[in-house]
């Protein structure tokens, strides 16, 4: 009997667990990146901070972001991050730091000054009406900063500004000196400013400069006077490679590459030469870029070696010998291959040349054999490299750089340079940034390297994300390999299950339960699978435990691919299991990389562990237009993808027999399988039925929708894993509103094309005027019908089309006026709700459009014990009348711009839903969905409406700070997704797509299934044990009594 009670106690403990209210925020984490993407350039560095961007002050290689960020050098903590552009439509800028200020210039010609320490705005110059393709800015002195802007023809205007207050000191037009663009403005020397002007032209995607002129500028009051100018005998060169060095003594020289990238062009005011690539490096066939260093007369060049496949790039340091007018490579060569480094830098304080190889091995070269003058800013006129002793090469022990064949090092920049310690910043093509410190020991003189921190800047450009459930281990049926099946069987063995029960008992009686066990019990163990198109990489990031927010695994994708995509889930399944649109809880994800030649490289990945199950490359004759997810089978990958090509042919990935048989089984089980193609070139949607004919899959066209005179700007679909708790909504008077739950709808946003927007058609004008037109015959004979249309600027320019992707029909169409074409328009579909946000340029606010779709209504007496309404038991998208919904619409206004929309999701869909906003001020805000209800009355609220929780309509939606899931954190995001847990009250939210990745847990209906903070776990344990003891004693007494009575 005692053994029976112990078994019951163990079972009760193992089945009982609870989550405390104070644990609700334990899973939050924020991964903050610099925000400028995989391309990193150091703008400013000191012993405390480093400021990075993807642009430089004088380079003509345009940036692709608007972000400048500052990190702490020691631990990579993000100090500040600023958006330096005035418009999202033109993400391009230049930046330069001087003393304690940072100066930026964007494509709109808006010049701004920021403080180095805090990133505070000191002053800004309003944008100009004309865009410039290559913004530039230069710090000329402690009092003057120069920046460019464009005129109506695209020519340059150079303006000088006061550093303190941004006051204009005058401007100079490049046309006045016979050029089109200002190439470079040099620091002020003796009250004179010298600048280079050239004629810049673009041909075959190459921007070249010719007819270079040296111009002298001076400030006269509030004007800039153009003084003497002389043309320089310089051959044409690529402007994007131009680098100019200036010395303290007023000397300057410029280097660049020619159009073929086979010659180095060097010139100054009194010198000009062209150096062939064969005189620079014996193994290079072309040059990629040239960069300046802090040492006058020293440059670094990246060259390309075509002997490898793919070609390999390497970096080399060169020093100019002005006695012989030649460039010497500044390290010894080793054998026929030569010394191939992918990053190299020189520290004059320690007189060391640091380099990193492709494998990540760090090498140092002693440069003490080179003598310097007292002024270390210029090299001495000593012997050339080929005459003095070779540099001493020594390997550096310790950490290595993150370089590899799949992720080449592209940047190797000095952060600090001291006699015994050198700190460098290493960047790669995929955005991995590493801070590496190289130190020299006093006793042995050995060099030691240590990694300070590693930052994945590619996480700031995540294009797609999945939240995979890692709560339950794989079962025997889920196992792919024999090892996985054996591990699943081991977990089911009796000793393992007994040990698990013992651990549960010990955790129950302890003061605090194990965090990992708690997360597993309540379904909080998720892994975020993140894909970046620009970094060509996939990451796996745990969202729970001590490792949350870190990188668990990463997979490099082909860099030559045009596009990458993650395929997960299935096309349809039972609604009560996987939501209205189907889905799957399998961790397997199919990652596909599409190439320009229509070939596809696919990889089957376990999203939890990052293990690659299978991969292959398949060639196709036609590009892919649509991908249909499908799950099942036991072939090369359980996650399948059906591909619809442009020529309407059908392919299956993986294309083995098992995969094709899985598709056949799905078609037989569901009778039909539909998909569609959205063609943004022709602005058309075509729907297809996928069928099998003659042992081959074919696509039969079912329907088609055209949008003439309009451009498709956005396509949105419902969440495939969303759970719908009820198919109807109960009104305050007990009547029912039947939700329109069509899993095949899509929202297509269109805008008029340029030609159509200038002449709005009759339909658009009718919608703009509310459709109030006189019917035919309502006017006297001979008199034309007269209407009062709205002005052209108020004509609709945004159309919201609710489309059935099976039939290809438009179910509903709404229009809005004055929508900004330069801002992104986020769209969200949840149950029968549709949300979208756009910026209204007329009222200068963000509008939230809300649509709710219903099938109809049932009166409160429509369903009784003796009465039931006439309803169709089946639904078909091909039936025009039965598939058309009743749409309710409302428009709201919020005081902030919106980058993304999301909504909370729970296990059973019972909890209230909150709509999430990623706002332009880098916050995640939320509001109850009921606040955006289109049925909110405009007049007095009726008692039945009050019972529903409705209140009077007000266009302004308040965003309350206490309802902000990101509280006081800065979160820059462009997308929001959510998933459920084992607790109905809890919803997990992931914000990504911008500079930050933020994960949090929300309780939309409060913690109704959580234990309170003052719950006494120890007292409960004592009471339970006491009751069990009392039951055992009473049972023993009863047994003894029965024995005595029997005797």
mmCIF file of N, CA and C in Angstrom, residues 937-997:
data_model
loop_
_atom_site.group_PDB
_atom_site.id
_atom_site.type_symbol
_atom_site.label_atom_id
_atom_site.label_comp_id
_atom_site.label_asym_id
_atom_site.label_seq_id
_atom_site.Cartn_x
_atom_site.Cartn_y
_atom_site.Cartn_z
ATOM 1 N N UNK A 937 -19.864 52.618 -33.037
ATOM 2 C CA UNK A 937 -20.894 53.550 -33.537
ATOM 3 C C UNK A 937 -20.396 54.990 -33.550
ATOM 4 N N UNK A 938 -20.853 55.740 -34.549
ATOM 5 C CA UNK A 938 -20.519 57.164 -34.630
ATOM 6 C C UNK A 938 -21.424 58.011 -33.760
ATOM 7 N N UNK A 939 -22.616 57.488 -33.432
ATOM 8 C CA UNK A 939 -23.548 58.218 -32.576
ATOM 9 C C UNK A 939 -23.530 57.685 -31.164
ATOM 10 N N UNK A 940 -24.645 57.817 -30.502
ATOM 11 C CA UNK A 940 -24.756 57.373 -29.118
ATOM 12 C C UNK A 940 -24.709 55.853 -29.048
ATOM 13 N N UNK A 941 -24.000 55.340 -28.078
ATOM 14 C CA UNK A 941 -23.812 53.910 -27.941
ATOM 15 C C UNK A 941 -25.068 53.284 -27.339
ATOM 16 N N UNK A 942 -25.565 52.227 -27.982
ATOM 17 C CA UNK A 942 -26.755 51.535 -27.505
ATOM 18 C C UNK A 942 -26.385 50.577 -26.371
ATOM 19 N N UNK A 943 -27.359 50.218 -25.540
ATOM 20 C CA UNK A 943 -27.068 49.273 -24.444
ATOM 21 C C UNK A 943 -26.525 47.940 -24.944
ATOM 22 N N UNK A 944 -27.065 47.432 -26.074
ATOM 23 C CA UNK A 944 -26.566 46.158 -26.594
ATOM 24 C C UNK A 944 -25.124 46.281 -27.068
ATOM 25 N N UNK A 945 -24.751 47.458 -27.564
ATOM 26 C CA UNK A 945 -23.369 47.679 -27.999
ATOM 27 C C UNK A 945 -22.424 47.798 -26.814
ATOM 28 N N UNK A 946 -22.949 48.357 -25.720
ATOM 29 C CA UNK A 946 -22.121 48.438 -24.514
ATOM 30 C C UNK A 946 -21.812 47.057 -23.953
ATOM 31 N N UNK A 947 -22.763 46.135 -24.106
ATOM 32 C CA UNK A 947 -22.522 44.772 -23.624
ATOM 33 C C UNK A 947 -21.378 44.111 -24.370
ATOM 34 N N UNK A 948 -21.154 44.502 -25.613
ATOM 35 C CA UNK A 948 -20.041 43.965 -26.392
ATOM 36 C C UNK A 948 -18.710 44.625 -26.071
ATOM 37 N N UNK A 949 -18.758 45.727 -25.358
ATOM 38 C CA UNK A 949 -17.543 46.469 -25.103
ATOM 39 C C UNK A 949 -17.259 47.536 -26.133
ATOM 40 N N UNK A 950 -18.240 47.845 -26.999
ATOM 41 C CA UNK A 950 -18.053 48.889 -27.996
ATOM 42 C C UNK A 950 -18.243 50.262 -27.364
ATOM 43 N N UNK A 951 -17.533 51.227 -27.873
ATOM 44 C CA UNK A 951 -17.703 52.607 -27.438
ATOM 45 C C UNK A 951 -17.651 53.509 -28.659
ATOM 46 N N UNK A 952 -17.996 54.767 -28.452
ATOM 47 C CA UNK A 952 -18.207 55.673 -29.582
ATOM 48 C C UNK A 952 -16.934 55.831 -30.412
ATOM 49 N N UNK A 953 -17.155 55.909 -31.715
ATOM 50 C CA UNK A 953 -16.045 56.007 -32.660
ATOM 51 C C UNK A 953 -15.304 57.333 -32.515
ATOM 52 N N UNK A 954 -13.998 57.231 -32.466
ATOM 53 C CA UNK A 954 -13.121 58.390 -32.491
ATOM 54 C C UNK A 954 -11.962 58.041 -33.418
ATOM 55 N N UNK A 955 -11.656 58.880 -34.395
ATOM 56 C CA UNK A 955 -10.636 58.491 -35.378
ATOM 57 C C UNK A 955 -9.237 58.331 -34.791
ATOM 58 N N UNK A 956 -8.927 59.014 -33.706
ATOM 59 C CA UNK A 956 -7.581 58.966 -33.137
ATOM 60 C C UNK A 956 -7.453 57.776 -32.208
ATOM 61 N N UNK A 957 -6.469 56.917 -32.483
ATOM 62 C CA UNK A 957 -6.196 55.741 -31.649
ATOM 63 C C UNK A 957 -5.073 56.087 -30.676
ATOM 64 N N UNK A 958 -5.340 56.091 -29.387
ATOM 65 C CA UNK A 958 -4.271 56.407 -28.430
ATOM 66 C C UNK A 958 -3.312 55.230 -28.273
ATOM 67 N N UNK A 959 -2.031 55.506 -28.358
ATOM 68 C CA UNK A 959 -1.004 54.504 -28.106
ATOM 69 C C UNK A 959 -0.435 54.765 -26.723
ATOM 70 N N UNK A 960 -0.858 53.954 -25.762
ATOM 71 C CA UNK A 960 -0.508 54.157 -24.357
ATOM 72 C C UNK A 960 0.836 53.499 -24.081
ATOM 73 N N UNK A 961 1.725 54.228 -23.448
ATOM 74 C CA UNK A 961 3.072 53.703 -23.176
ATOM 75 C C UNK A 961 3.071 52.457 -22.317
ATOM 76 N N UNK A 962 2.210 52.347 -21.273
ATOM 77 C CA UNK A 962 2.219 51.095 -20.493
ATOM 78 C C UNK A 962 1.863 49.856 -21.300
ATOM 79 N N UNK A 963 1.232 50.033 -22.460
ATOM 80 C CA UNK A 963 0.906 48.897 -23.322
ATOM 81 C C UNK A 963 1.991 48.615 -24.351
ATOM 82 N N UNK A 964 3.157 49.211 -24.194
ATOM 83 C CA UNK A 964 4.252 48.997 -25.130
ATOM 84 C C UNK A 964 5.019 47.741 -24.753
ATOM 85 N N UNK A 965 5.014 46.702 -25.586
ATOM 86 C CA UNK A 965 5.776 45.487 -25.252
ATOM 87 C C UNK A 965 7.279 45.732 -25.155
ATOM 88 N N UNK A 966 7.781 46.773 -25.827
ATOM 89 C CA UNK A 966 9.225 47.047 -25.786
ATOM 90 C C UNK A 966 9.602 47.994 -24.660
ATOM 91 N N UNK A 967 8.641 48.407 -23.842
ATOM 92 C CA UNK A 967 8.790 49.355 -22.728
ATOM 93 C C UNK A 967 9.738 50.480 -23.087
ATOM 94 N N UNK A 968 10.916 50.588 -22.477
ATOM 95 C CA UNK A 968 11.792 51.738 -22.752
ATOM 96 C C UNK A 968 12.928 51.410 -23.715
ATOM 97 N N UNK A 969 12.869 50.275 -24.384
ATOM 98 C CA UNK A 969 13.937 49.863 -25.285
ATOM 99 C C UNK A 969 13.735 50.453 -26.676
ATOM 100 N N UNK A 970 14.842 50.684 -27.360
ATOM 101 C CA UNK A 970 14.816 51.136 -28.747
ATOM 102 C C UNK A 970 14.810 49.911 -29.659
ATOM 103 N N UNK A 971 13.724 49.750 -30.411
ATOM 104 C CA UNK A 971 13.553 48.584 -31.280
ATOM 105 C C UNK A 971 13.194 49.086 -32.670
ATOM 106 N N UNK A 972 14.114 48.922 -33.590
ATOM 107 C CA UNK A 972 13.871 49.260 -34.988
ATOM 108 C C UNK A 972 13.539 47.980 -35.728
ATOM 109 N N UNK A 973 12.289 47.849 -36.184
ATOM 110 C CA UNK A 973 11.823 46.609 -36.801
ATOM 111 C C UNK A 973 10.980 46.929 -38.018
ATOM 112 N N UNK A 974 10.944 45.974 -38.954
ATOM 113 C CA UNK A 974 10.151 46.099 -40.176
ATOM 114 C C UNK A 974 9.154 44.954 -40.323
ATOM 115 N N UNK A 975 9.128 44.008 -39.378
ATOM 116 C CA UNK A 975 8.189 42.884 -39.437
ATOM 117 C C UNK A 975 7.966 42.365 -38.025
ATOM 118 N N UNK A 976 6.761 41.816 -37.784
ATOM 119 C CA UNK A 976 6.394 41.266 -36.479
ATOM 120 C C UNK A 976 5.671 39.947 -36.711
ATOM 121 N N UNK A 977 6.107 38.893 -36.025
ATOM 122 C CA UNK A 977 5.413 37.617 -36.043
ATOM 123 C C UNK A 977 5.188 37.174 -34.605
ATOM 124 N N UNK A 978 4.273 36.242 -34.412
ATOM 125 C CA UNK A 978 3.979 35.748 -33.062
ATOM 126 C C UNK A 978 3.648 34.273 -33.142
ATOM 127 N N UNK A 979 3.718 33.610 -32.005
ATOM 128 C CA UNK A 979 3.365 32.209 -31.902
ATOM 129 C C UNK A 979 2.793 31.968 -30.514
ATOM 130 N N UNK A 980 2.230 30.782 -30.314
ATOM 131 C CA UNK A 980 1.560 30.475 -29.055
ATOM 132 C C UNK A 980 2.425 29.580 -28.184
ATOM 133 N N UNK A 981 2.012 29.396 -26.947
ATOM 134 C CA UNK A 981 2.668 28.513 -25.995
ATOM 135 C C UNK A 981 1.639 27.507 -25.496
ATOM 136 N N UNK A 982 2.043 26.680 -24.521
ATOM 137 C CA UNK A 982 1.106 25.729 -23.931
ATOM 138 C C UNK A 982 0.123 26.403 -22.994
ATOM 139 N N UNK A 983 0.388 27.641 -22.599
ATOM 140 C CA UNK A 983 -0.530 28.414 -21.766
ATOM 141 C C UNK A 983 -1.370 29.321 -22.650
ATOM 142 N N UNK A 984 -2.660 29.323 -22.443
ATOM 143 C CA UNK A 984 -3.553 30.121 -23.261
ATOM 144 C C UNK A 984 -3.316 31.610 -23.084
ATOM 145 N N UNK A 985 -2.855 32.030 -21.934
ATOM 146 C CA UNK A 985 -2.705 33.464 -21.677
ATOM 147 C C UNK A 985 -1.447 34.055 -22.291
ATOM 148 N N UNK A 986 -0.502 33.209 -22.712
ATOM 149 C CA UNK A 986 0.803 33.696 -23.123
ATOM 150 C C UNK A 986 0.957 33.662 -24.645
ATOM 151 N N UNK A 987 1.548 34.726 -25.183
ATOM 152 C CA UNK A 987 1.852 34.824 -26.605
ATOM 153 C C UNK A 987 3.290 35.297 -26.757
ATOM 154 N N UNK A 988 4.034 34.673 -27.657
ATOM 155 C CA UNK A 988 5.422 35.024 -27.898
ATOM 156 C C UNK A 988 5.518 35.860 -29.167
ATOM 157 N N UNK A 989 6.234 36.968 -29.098
ATOM 158 C CA UNK A 989 6.292 37.938 -30.194
ATOM 159 C C UNK A 989 7.749 38.154 -30.578
ATOM 160 N N UNK A 990 8.010 38.149 -31.888
ATOM 161 C CA UNK A 990 9.344 38.415 -32.424
ATOM 162 C C UNK A 990 9.246 39.561 -33.426
ATOM 163 N N UNK A 991 10.026 40.613 -33.202
ATOM 164 C CA UNK A 991 10.118 41.752 -34.119
ATOM 165 C C UNK A 991 11.487 41.728 -34.769
ATOM 166 N N UNK A 992 11.523 41.880 -36.103
ATOM 167 C CA UNK A 992 12.774 41.764 -36.849
ATOM 168 C C UNK A 992 12.653 42.588 -38.120
ATOM 169 N N UNK A 993 13.649 42.468 -38.989
ATOM 170 C CA UNK A 993 13.617 43.124 -40.280
ATOM 171 C C UNK A 993 14.289 44.479 -40.315
ATOM 172 N N UNK A 994 14.452 45.118 -39.143
ATOM 173 C CA UNK A 994 15.144 46.386 -39.060
ATOM 174 C C UNK A 994 16.519 46.207 -38.454
ATOM 175 N N UNK A 995 16.983 47.213 -37.771
ATOM 176 C CA UNK A 995 18.311 47.151 -37.171
ATOM 177 C C UNK A 995 18.360 46.274 -35.926
ATOM 178 N N UNK A 996 17.194 45.944 -35.350
ATOM 179 C CA UNK A 996 17.160 45.200 -34.095
ATOM 180 C C UNK A 996 16.318 43.940 -34.246
ATOM 181 N N UNK A 997 16.580 42.996 -33.344
ATOM 182 C CA UNK A 997 15.753 41.804 -33.185
ATOM 183 C C UNK A 997 15.278 41.785 -31.736
#
